[in-house]
Short mmCIF file of C-alpha atoms in Angstrom, two decimals:
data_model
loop_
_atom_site.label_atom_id
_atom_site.label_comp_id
_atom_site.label_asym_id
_atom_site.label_seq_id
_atom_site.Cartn_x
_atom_site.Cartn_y
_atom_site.Cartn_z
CA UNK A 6 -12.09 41.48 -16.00
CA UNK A 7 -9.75 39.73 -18.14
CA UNK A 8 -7.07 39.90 -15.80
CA UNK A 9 -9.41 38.49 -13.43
CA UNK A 10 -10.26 35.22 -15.43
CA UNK A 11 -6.60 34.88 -16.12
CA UNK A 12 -5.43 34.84 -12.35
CA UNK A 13 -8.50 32.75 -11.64
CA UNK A 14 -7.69 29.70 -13.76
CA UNK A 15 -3.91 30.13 -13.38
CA UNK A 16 -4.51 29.73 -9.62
CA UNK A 17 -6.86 26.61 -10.27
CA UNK A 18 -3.38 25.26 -12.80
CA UNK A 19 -1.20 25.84 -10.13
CA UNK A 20 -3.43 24.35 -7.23
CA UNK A 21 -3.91 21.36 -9.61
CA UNK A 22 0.12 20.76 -10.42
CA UNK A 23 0.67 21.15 -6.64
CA UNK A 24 -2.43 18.73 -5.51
CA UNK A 25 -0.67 16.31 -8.42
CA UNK A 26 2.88 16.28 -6.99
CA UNK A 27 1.77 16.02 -3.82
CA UNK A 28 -0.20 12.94 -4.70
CA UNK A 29 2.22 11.67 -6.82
CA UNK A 30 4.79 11.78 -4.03
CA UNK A 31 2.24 10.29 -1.53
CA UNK A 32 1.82 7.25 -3.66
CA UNK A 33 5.73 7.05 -3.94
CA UNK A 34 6.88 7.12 -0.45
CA UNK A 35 3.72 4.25 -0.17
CA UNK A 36 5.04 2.41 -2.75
CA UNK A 37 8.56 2.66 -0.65
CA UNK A 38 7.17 1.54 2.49
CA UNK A 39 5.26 -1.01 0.80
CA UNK A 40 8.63 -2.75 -0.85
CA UNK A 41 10.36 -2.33 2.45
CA UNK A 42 7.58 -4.53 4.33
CA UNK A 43 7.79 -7.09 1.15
CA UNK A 44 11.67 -6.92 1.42
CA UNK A 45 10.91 -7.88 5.35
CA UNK A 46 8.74 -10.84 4.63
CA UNK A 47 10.47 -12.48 1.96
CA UNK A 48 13.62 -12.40 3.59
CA UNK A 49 11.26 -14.13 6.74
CA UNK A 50 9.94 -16.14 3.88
CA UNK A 51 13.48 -17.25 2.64
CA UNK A 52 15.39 -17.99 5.54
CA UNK A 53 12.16 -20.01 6.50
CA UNK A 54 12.98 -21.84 3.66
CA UNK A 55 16.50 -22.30 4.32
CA UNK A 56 16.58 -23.59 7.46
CA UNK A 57 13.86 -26.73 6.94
CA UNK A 58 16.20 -27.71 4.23
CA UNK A 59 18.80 -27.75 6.79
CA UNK A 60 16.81 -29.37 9.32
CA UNK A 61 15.42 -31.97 7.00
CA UNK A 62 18.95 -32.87 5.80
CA UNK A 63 20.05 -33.21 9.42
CA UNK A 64 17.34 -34.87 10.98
CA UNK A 65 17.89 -37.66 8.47
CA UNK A 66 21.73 -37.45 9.01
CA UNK A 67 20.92 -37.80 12.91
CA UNK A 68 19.39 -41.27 12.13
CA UNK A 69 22.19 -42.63 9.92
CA UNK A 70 22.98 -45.69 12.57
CA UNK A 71 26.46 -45.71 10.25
CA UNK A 72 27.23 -42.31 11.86
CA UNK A 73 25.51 -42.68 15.00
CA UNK A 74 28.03 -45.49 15.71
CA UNK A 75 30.81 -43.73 14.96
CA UNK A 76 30.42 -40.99 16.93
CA UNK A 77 29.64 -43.41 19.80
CA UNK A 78 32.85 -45.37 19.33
CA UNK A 79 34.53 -42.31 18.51
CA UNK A 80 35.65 -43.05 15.27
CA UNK A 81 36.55 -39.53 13.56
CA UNK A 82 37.94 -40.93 10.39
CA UNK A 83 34.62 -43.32 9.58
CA UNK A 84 32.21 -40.67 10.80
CA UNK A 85 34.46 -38.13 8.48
CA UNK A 86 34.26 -40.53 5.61
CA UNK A 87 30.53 -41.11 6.00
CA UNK A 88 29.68 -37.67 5.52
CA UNK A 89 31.74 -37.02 2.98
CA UNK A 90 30.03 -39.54 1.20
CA UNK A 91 26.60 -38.35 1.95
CA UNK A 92 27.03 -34.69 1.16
CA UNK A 93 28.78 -35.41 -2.04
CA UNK A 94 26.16 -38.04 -3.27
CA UNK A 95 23.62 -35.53 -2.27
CA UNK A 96 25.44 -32.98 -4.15
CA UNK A 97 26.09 -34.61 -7.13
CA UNK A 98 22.29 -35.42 -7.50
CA UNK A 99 20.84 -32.46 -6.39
CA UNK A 100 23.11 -29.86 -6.72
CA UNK A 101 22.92 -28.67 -3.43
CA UNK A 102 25.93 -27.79 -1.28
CA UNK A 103 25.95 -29.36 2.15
CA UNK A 104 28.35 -28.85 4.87
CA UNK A 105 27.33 -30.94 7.68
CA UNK A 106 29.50 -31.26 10.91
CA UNK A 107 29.54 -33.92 13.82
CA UNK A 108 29.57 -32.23 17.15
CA UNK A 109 30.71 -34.18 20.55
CA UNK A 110 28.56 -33.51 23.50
CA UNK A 111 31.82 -32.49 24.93
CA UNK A 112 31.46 -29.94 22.56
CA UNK A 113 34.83 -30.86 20.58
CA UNK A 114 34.51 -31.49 16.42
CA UNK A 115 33.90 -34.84 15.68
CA UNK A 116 33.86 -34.84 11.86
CA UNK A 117 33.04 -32.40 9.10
CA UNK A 118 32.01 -33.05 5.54
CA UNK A 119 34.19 -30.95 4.33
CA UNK A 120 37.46 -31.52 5.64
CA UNK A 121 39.00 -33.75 8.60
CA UNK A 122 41.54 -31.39 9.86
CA UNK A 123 39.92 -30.19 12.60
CA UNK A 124 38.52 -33.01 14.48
CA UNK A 125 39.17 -32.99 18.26
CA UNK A 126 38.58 -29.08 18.39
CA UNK A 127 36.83 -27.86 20.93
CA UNK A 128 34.51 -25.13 19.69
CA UNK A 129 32.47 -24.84 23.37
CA UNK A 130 33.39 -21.05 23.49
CA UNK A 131 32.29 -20.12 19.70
CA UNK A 132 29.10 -21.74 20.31
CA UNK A 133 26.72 -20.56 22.97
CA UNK A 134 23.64 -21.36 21.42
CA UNK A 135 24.45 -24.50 21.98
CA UNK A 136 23.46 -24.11 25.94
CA UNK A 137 20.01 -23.85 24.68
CA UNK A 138 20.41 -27.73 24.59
CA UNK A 139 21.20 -28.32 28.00
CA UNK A 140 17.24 -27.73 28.51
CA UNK A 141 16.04 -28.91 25.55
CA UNK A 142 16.02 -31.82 23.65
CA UNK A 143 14.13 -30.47 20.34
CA UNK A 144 16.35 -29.47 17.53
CA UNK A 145 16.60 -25.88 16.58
CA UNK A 146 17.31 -24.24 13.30
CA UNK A 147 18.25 -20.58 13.31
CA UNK A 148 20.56 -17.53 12.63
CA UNK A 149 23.69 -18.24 14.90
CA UNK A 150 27.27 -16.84 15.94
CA UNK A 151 30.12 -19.22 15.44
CA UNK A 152 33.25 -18.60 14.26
CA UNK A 153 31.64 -17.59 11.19
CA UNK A 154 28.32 -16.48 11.21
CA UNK A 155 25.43 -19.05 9.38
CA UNK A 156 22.62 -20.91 9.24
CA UNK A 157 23.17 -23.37 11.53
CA UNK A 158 20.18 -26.36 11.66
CA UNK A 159 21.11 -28.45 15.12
CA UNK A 160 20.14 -31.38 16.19
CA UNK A 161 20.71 -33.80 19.49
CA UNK A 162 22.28 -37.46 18.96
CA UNK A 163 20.62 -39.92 21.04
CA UNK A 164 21.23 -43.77 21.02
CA UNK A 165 18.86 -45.59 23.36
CA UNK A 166 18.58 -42.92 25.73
CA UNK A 167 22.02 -41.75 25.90
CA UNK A 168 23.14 -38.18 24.78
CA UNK A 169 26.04 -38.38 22.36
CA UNK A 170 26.14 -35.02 20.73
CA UNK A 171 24.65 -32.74 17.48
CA UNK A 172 24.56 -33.37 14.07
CA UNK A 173 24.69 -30.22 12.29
CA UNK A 174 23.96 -28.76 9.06
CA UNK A 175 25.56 -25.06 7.99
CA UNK A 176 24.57 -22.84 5.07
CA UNK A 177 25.85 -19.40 4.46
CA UNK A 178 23.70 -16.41 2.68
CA UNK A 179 24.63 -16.89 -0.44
CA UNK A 180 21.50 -18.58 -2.46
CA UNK A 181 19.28 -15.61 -0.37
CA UNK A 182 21.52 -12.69 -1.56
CA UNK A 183 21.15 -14.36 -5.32
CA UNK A 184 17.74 -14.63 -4.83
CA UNK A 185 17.15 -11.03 -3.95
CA UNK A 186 20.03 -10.01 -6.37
CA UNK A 187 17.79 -11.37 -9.49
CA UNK A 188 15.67 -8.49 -8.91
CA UNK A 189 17.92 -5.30 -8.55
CA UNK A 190 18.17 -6.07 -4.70
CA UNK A 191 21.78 -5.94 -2.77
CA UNK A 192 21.40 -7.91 0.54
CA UNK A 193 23.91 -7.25 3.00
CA UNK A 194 24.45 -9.53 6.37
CA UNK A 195 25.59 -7.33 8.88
CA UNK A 196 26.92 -8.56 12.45
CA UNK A 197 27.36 -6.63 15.53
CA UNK A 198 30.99 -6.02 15.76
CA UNK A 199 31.25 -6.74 19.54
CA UNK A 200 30.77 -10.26 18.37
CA UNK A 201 34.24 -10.48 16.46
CA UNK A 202 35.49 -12.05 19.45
CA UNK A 203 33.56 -15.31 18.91
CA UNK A 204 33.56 -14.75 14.92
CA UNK A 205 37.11 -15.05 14.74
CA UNK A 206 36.97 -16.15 10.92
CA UNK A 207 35.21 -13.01 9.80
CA UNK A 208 37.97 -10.71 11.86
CA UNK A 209 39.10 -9.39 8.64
CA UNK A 210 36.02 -9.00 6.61
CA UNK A 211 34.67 -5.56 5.54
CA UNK A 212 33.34 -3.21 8.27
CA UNK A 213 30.49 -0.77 7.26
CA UNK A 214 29.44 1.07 10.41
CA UNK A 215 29.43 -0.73 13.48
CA UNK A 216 29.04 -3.86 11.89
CA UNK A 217 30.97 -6.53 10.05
CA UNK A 218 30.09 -7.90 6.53
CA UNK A 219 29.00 -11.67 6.44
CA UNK A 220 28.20 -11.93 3.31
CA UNK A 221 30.71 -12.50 0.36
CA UNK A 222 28.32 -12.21 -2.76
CA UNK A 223 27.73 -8.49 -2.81
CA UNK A 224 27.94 -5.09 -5.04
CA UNK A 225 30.58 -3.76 -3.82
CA UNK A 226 29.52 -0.52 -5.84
CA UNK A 227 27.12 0.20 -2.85
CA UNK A 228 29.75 -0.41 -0.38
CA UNK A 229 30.67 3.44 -0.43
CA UNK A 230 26.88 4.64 0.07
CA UNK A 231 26.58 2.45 3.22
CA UNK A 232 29.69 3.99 4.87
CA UNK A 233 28.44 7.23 4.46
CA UNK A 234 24.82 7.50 5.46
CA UNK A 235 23.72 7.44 9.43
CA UNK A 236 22.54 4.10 10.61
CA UNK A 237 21.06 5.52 13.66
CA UNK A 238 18.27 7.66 11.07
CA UNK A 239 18.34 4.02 9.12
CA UNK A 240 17.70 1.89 12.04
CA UNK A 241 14.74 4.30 13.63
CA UNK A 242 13.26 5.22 10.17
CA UNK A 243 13.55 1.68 8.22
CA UNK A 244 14.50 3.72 5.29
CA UNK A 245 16.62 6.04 4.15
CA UNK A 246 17.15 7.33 0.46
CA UNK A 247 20.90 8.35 -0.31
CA UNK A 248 23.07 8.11 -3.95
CA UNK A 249 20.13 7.18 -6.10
CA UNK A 250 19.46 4.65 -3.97
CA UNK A 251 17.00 3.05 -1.28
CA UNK A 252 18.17 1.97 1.60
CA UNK A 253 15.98 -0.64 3.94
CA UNK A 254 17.18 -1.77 7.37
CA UNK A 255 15.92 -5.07 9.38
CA UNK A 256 17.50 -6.37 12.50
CA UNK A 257 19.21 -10.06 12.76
CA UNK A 258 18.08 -11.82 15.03
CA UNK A 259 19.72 -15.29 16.70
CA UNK A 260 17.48 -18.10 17.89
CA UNK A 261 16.77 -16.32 21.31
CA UNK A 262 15.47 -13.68 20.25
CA UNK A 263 18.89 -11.51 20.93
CA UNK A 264 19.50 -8.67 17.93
CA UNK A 265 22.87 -9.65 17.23
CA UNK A 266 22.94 -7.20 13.57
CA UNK A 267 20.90 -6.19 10.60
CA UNK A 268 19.72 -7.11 7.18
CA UNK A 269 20.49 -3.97 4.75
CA UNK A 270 18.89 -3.98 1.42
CA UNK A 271 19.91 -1.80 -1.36
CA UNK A 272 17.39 -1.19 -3.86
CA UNK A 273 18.71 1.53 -6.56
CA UNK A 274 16.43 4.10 -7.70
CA UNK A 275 15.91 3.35 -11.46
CA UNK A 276 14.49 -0.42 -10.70
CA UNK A 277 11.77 1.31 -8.66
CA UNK A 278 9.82 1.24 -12.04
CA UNK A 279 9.88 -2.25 -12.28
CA UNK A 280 8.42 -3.30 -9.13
CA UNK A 281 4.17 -2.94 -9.19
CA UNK A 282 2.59 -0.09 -7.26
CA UNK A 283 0.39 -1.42 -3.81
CA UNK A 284 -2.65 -0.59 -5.50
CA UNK A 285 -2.18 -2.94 -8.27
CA UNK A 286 -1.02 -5.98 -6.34
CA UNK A 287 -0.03 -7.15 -2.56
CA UNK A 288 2.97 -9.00 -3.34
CA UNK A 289 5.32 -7.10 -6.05
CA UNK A 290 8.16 -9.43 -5.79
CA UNK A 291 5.85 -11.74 -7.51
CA UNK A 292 4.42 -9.29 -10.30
CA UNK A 293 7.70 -7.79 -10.35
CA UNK A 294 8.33 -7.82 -14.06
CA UNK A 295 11.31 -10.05 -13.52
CA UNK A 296 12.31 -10.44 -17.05
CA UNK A 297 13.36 -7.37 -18.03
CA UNK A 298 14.73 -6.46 -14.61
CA UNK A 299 16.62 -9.57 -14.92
CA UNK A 300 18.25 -8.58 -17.97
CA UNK A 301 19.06 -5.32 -16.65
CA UNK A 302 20.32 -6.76 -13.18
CA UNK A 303 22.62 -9.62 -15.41
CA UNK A 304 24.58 -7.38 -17.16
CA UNK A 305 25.37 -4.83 -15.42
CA UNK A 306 26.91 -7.25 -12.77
CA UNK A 307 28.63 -8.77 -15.97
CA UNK A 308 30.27 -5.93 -16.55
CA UNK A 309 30.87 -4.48 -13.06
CA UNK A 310 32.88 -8.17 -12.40
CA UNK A 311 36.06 -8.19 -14.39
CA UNK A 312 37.18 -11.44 -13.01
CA UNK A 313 34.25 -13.44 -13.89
CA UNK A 314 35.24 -14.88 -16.88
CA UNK A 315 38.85 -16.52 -15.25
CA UNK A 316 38.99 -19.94 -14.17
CA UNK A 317 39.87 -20.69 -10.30
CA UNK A 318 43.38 -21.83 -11.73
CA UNK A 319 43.91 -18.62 -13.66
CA UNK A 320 42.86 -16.77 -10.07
CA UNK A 321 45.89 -18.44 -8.37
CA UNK A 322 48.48 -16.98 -10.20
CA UNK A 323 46.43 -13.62 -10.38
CA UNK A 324 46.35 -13.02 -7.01
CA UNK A 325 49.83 -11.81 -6.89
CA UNK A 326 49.44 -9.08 -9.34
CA UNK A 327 45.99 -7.33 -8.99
CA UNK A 328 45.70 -3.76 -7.89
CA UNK A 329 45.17 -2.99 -4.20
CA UNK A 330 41.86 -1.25 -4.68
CA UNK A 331 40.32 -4.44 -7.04
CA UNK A 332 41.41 -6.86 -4.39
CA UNK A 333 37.97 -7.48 -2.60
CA UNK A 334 36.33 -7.45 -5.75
CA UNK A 335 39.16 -10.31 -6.46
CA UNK A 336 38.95 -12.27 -3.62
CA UNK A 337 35.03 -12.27 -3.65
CA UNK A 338 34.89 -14.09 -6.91
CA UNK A 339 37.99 -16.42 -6.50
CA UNK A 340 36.17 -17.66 -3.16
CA UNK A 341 33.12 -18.22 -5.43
CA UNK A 342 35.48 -20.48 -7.79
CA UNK A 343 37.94 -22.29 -4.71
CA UNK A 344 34.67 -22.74 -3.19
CA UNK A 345 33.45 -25.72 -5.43
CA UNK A 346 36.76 -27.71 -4.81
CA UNK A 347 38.24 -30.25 -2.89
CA UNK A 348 40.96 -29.61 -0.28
CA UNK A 349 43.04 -32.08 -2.22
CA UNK A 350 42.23 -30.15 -5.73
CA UNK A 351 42.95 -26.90 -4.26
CA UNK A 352 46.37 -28.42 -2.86
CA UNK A 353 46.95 -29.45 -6.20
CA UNK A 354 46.84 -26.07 -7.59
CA UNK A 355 48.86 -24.72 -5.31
CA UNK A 356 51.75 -26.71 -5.43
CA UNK A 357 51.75 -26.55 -9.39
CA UNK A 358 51.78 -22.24 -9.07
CA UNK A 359 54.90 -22.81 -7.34
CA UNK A 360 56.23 -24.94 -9.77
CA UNK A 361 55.59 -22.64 -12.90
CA UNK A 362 56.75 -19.47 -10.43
CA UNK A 363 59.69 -21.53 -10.09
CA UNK A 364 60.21 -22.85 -13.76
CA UNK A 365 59.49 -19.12 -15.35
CA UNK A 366 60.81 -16.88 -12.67
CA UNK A 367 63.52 -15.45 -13.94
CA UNK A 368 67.35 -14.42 -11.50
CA UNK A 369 67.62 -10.33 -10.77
#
């Protein structure tokens, strides 16, 4: 009888531990799919965002008569030095990076914020989104192929009546990938590799599948985990769990409509804690409990980044002595750096490296 009881309530234990891990695991794999469509929308939510920044900036930039006139006269050096003084006043106020770009409606480069070297080039076959215009006079603001792939915020140049061209305005990824980074999230923007022929600046960027990496701010920790796991189970599932890590796939889309590569998110396994169960909340990245994630996020990229701490001129004479397996790791965070000078102040450094090469280099 005894014997009896004791099978009897070890079955009901047993039933109970398996009815609790079953549940538990239930409201785990929810919890998963439940980031993954947050992940999805924010991302919507943030390029959103983005691209009415861009549009705003170069809608106002389209009615600059200043530029207007220059680009009808065909003035490159005015309509350089006009934007060049807009983005920088902008930039020095705001603290937002602009790169704005004059387009002919020949298609050639009129002028670019940025630099004036290229003016007169004709970019017609790196941009065929910009056919859309020969139906449409509306601007458009979307995800776009060019030589490098952007942001890209478009809009037509008219002067009583007469088509002159685009005024453009380009961001990059990098304030999104930040954004997501803050909580324990690794973006990564993937393009199709079959477009490599019109990307010709991102030729030699990092390839993880069939797809080439956009992006410059990334872990490059999770770089290894990406080339191993099978993108077909990632693309059909939306998920796939491999290293510790969750792995969350969305397809790119351009301003057509056309899937031209993904949005990968990387979402290791021990910040799954801090984001809030669907039960508790609808939107976790807003109840995520940011500070301590933060914190955690912060220093382990502190400490994963060796070359955070050098200056951009330190990088220059660095870059001839690094190891070969550190070098992306390198180059990621001395484009960070060279990225918030001036053509003339990165000249500059150059030409005093090879001076001190020169001066210390010593006869063999």
């Amino acid at each position: 009888m005894l014997k009896k009881i004791v099978i009897f309530f070890g079955g009901i234990i047993l039933i109970t531990l398996l009815l609790s891990l079953y549940y538990k695991n239930e409201v785990k794999e929810e919890k998963i799919y439940h980031i993954m469509d947050q992940m999805r929308l924010t991302l919507d939510s943030q390029l959103k965002s983005h691209e009415m920044d861009d549009l705003k900036i170069a809608l106002l930039l389209s009615k600059n008569e200043a530029l207007v006139n220059a680009l009808e006269n065909d003035d490159e050096d005015l309509g350089y030095k006009i934007l060049e003084d807009i983005t920088q006043n902008i930039e020095k106020n705001t603290g937002m990076h602009i790169r704005a770009q004059v387009i002919t409606k020949e298609l050639n480069i009129f002028a670019r914020s940025w630099d004036d070297i290229y003016a007169g080039m004709p970019i017609g076959d790196y941009r065929l989104d910009l056919q859309y215009f020969y139906t449409h006079t509306n601007p458009r603001t979307s995800v776009e192929i060019g030589r490098r792939l952007g942001i890209k915020a478009t809009v037509p140049v008219y002067k009583n009546g007469n088509f002159l061209g685009f005024v453009e305005v380009i961001s990059f990824f990098k304030s999104i990938t930040d954004f997501f980074s803050s909580m324990g999230v690794d973006l990564y923007v993937l393009l199709d590799v079959k477009h490599t022929d019109t990307a010709v600046l991102m030729m030699q960027n990092l390839t993880i599948d069939n797809y080439v990496l956009a992006n410059r701010n990334y872990n490059y920790a999770h770089i290894q985990t990406l080339n191993h796991i099978d993108f077909k189970e990632l693309k059909l599932n939306g998920v796939v769990y491999a290293d510790e890590k969750y792995i969350f796939y969305e397809n790119m889309k351009d301003g057509s409509g056309t899937i031209i590569g993904a949005f990968v998110f990387v979402l290791p396994k021990r910040y799954l804690d801090y984001f809030r169960n669907p039960e508790d909340d609808i939107s976790f990245l807003i109840n995520v409990t940011r500070s301590g994630l933060y914190d955690v996020v912060k220093e382990e990229k502190y400490q994963n980044n060796i070359y955070k701490d050098y200056s951009a001129k330190s990088m220059v004479y660095l870059q001839d002595v690094i190891d070969k397996e550190e070098r992306q790791l390198f180059f990621d965070e001395a484009y960070e750096k060279f990225d918030q000078y001036s053509k003339d102040e990165l000249i500059q450094m150059m030409l005093n490296r090879k001076i001190v090469k020169k001066i210390d280099g010593k006869i063999k």
